[in-house]
mmCIF file of C-alpha atoms in Angstrom:
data_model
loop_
_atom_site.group_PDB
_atom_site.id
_atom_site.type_symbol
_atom_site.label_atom_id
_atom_site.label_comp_id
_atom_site.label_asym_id
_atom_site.label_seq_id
_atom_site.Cartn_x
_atom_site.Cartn_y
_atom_site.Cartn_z
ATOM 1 C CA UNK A 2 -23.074 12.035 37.504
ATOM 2 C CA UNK A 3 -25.526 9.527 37.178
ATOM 3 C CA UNK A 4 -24.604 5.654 37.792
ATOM 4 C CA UNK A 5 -25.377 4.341 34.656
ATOM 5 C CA UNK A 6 -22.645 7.487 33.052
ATOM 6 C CA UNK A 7 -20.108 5.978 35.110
ATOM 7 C CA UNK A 8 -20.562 2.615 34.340
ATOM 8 C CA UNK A 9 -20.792 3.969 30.803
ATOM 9 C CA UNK A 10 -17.272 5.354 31.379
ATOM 10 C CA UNK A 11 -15.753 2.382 33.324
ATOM 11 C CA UNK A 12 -16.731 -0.037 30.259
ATOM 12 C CA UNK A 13 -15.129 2.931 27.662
ATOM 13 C CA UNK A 14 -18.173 3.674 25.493
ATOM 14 C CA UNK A 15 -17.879 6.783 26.466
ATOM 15 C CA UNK A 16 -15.157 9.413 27.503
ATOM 16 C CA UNK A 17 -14.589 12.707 29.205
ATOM 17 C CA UNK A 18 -12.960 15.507 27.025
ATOM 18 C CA UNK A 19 -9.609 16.869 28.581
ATOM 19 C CA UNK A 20 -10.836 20.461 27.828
ATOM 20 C CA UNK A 21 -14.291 20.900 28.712
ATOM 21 C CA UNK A 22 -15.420 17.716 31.051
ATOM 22 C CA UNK A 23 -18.329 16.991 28.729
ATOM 23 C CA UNK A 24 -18.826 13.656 27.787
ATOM 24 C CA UNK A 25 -18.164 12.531 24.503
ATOM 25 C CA UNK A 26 -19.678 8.898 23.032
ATOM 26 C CA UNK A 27 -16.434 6.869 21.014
ATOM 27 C CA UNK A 28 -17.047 5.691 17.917
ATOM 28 C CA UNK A 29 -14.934 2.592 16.490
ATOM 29 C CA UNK A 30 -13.906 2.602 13.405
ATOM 30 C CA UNK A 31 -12.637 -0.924 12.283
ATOM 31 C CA UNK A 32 -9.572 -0.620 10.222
ATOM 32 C CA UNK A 33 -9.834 -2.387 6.897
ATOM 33 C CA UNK A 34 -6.156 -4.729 7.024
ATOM 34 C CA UNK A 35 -4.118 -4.242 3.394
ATOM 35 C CA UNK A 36 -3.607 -7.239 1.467
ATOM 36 C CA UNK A 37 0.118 -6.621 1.722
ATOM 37 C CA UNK A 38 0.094 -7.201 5.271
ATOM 38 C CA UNK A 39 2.654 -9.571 6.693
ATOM 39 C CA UNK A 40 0.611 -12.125 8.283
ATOM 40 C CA UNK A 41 -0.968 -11.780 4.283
ATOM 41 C CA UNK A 42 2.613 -12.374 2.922
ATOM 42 C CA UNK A 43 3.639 -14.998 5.546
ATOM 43 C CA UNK A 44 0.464 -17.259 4.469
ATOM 44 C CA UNK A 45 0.896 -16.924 0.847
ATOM 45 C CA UNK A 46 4.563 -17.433 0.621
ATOM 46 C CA UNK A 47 4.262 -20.964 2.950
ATOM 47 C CA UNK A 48 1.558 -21.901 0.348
ATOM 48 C CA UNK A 49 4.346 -21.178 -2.582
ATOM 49 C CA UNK A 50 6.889 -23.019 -0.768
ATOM 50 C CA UNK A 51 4.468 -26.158 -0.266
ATOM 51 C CA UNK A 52 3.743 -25.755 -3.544
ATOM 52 C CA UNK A 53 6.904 -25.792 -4.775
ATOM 53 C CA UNK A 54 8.090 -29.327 -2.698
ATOM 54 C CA UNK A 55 4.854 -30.853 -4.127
ATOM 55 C CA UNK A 56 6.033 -30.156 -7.977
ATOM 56 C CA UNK A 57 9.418 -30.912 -7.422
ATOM 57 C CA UNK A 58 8.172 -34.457 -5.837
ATOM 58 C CA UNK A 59 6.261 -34.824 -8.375
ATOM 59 C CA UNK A 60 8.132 -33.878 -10.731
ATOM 60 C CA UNK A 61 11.140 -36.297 -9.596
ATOM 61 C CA UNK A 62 8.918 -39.364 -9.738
ATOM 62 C CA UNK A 63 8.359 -39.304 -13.067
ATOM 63 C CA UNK A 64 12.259 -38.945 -13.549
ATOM 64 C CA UNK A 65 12.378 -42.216 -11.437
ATOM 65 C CA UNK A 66 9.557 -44.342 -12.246
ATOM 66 C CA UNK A 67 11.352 -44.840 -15.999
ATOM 67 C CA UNK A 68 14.614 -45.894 -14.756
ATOM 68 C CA UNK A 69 12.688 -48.457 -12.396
ATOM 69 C CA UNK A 70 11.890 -50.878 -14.926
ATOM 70 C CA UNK A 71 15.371 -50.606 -16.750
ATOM 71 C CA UNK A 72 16.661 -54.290 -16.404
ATOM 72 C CA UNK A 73 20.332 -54.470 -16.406
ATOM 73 C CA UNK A 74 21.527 -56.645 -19.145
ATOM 74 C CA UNK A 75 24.595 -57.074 -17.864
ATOM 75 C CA UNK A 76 22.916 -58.357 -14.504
ATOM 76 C CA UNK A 77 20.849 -60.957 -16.520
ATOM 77 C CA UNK A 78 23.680 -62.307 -18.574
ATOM 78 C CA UNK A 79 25.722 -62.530 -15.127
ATOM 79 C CA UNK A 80 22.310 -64.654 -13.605
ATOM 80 C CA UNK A 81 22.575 -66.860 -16.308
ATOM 81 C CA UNK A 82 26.187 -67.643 -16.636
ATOM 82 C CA UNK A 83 26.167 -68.607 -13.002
ATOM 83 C CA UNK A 84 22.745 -70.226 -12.905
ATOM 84 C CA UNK A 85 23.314 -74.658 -12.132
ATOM 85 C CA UNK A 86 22.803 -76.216 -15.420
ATOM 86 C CA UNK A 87 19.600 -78.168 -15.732
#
């Protein structure tokens, strides 16, 4: 064989049939990937779950922010009983 067939061979664009010894070219087929793949799953369930904590954060703020600017009654009437006479 001719150099540039064996360095054909060494690099793996080409191979040698187990039967007959005659050279055969490879041809590469590139596999289309599934959507239900795992690394698939894995990057759309962390986007859920971040999701998720965002909405519930959210979501508890606005339960808080109302009871922030409750004033206690009971507080005031305390400050003022207390308070030095003027």
């Amino acid at each position: 064989m001719d150099q540039d067939t064996l360095d054909k061979l060494a690099t793996g664009e080409y191979s040698i049939s187990p039967r007959s010894g005659r050279l055969r070219k490879r041809i590469k087929k590139k596999k289309k990937e599934s959507f239900f793949s795992s690394r698939n799953l894995k990057t759309l369930g962390t986007k859920i779950v971040w999701g998720l904590l965002i909405l519930a954060f959210l979501v508890s703020l606005i339960l808080v922010f109302p009871e922030l600017n409750m004033v206690s009654t009971n507080k005031k009437n305390n400050q003022d009983k207390y308070s030095p006479a003027k």
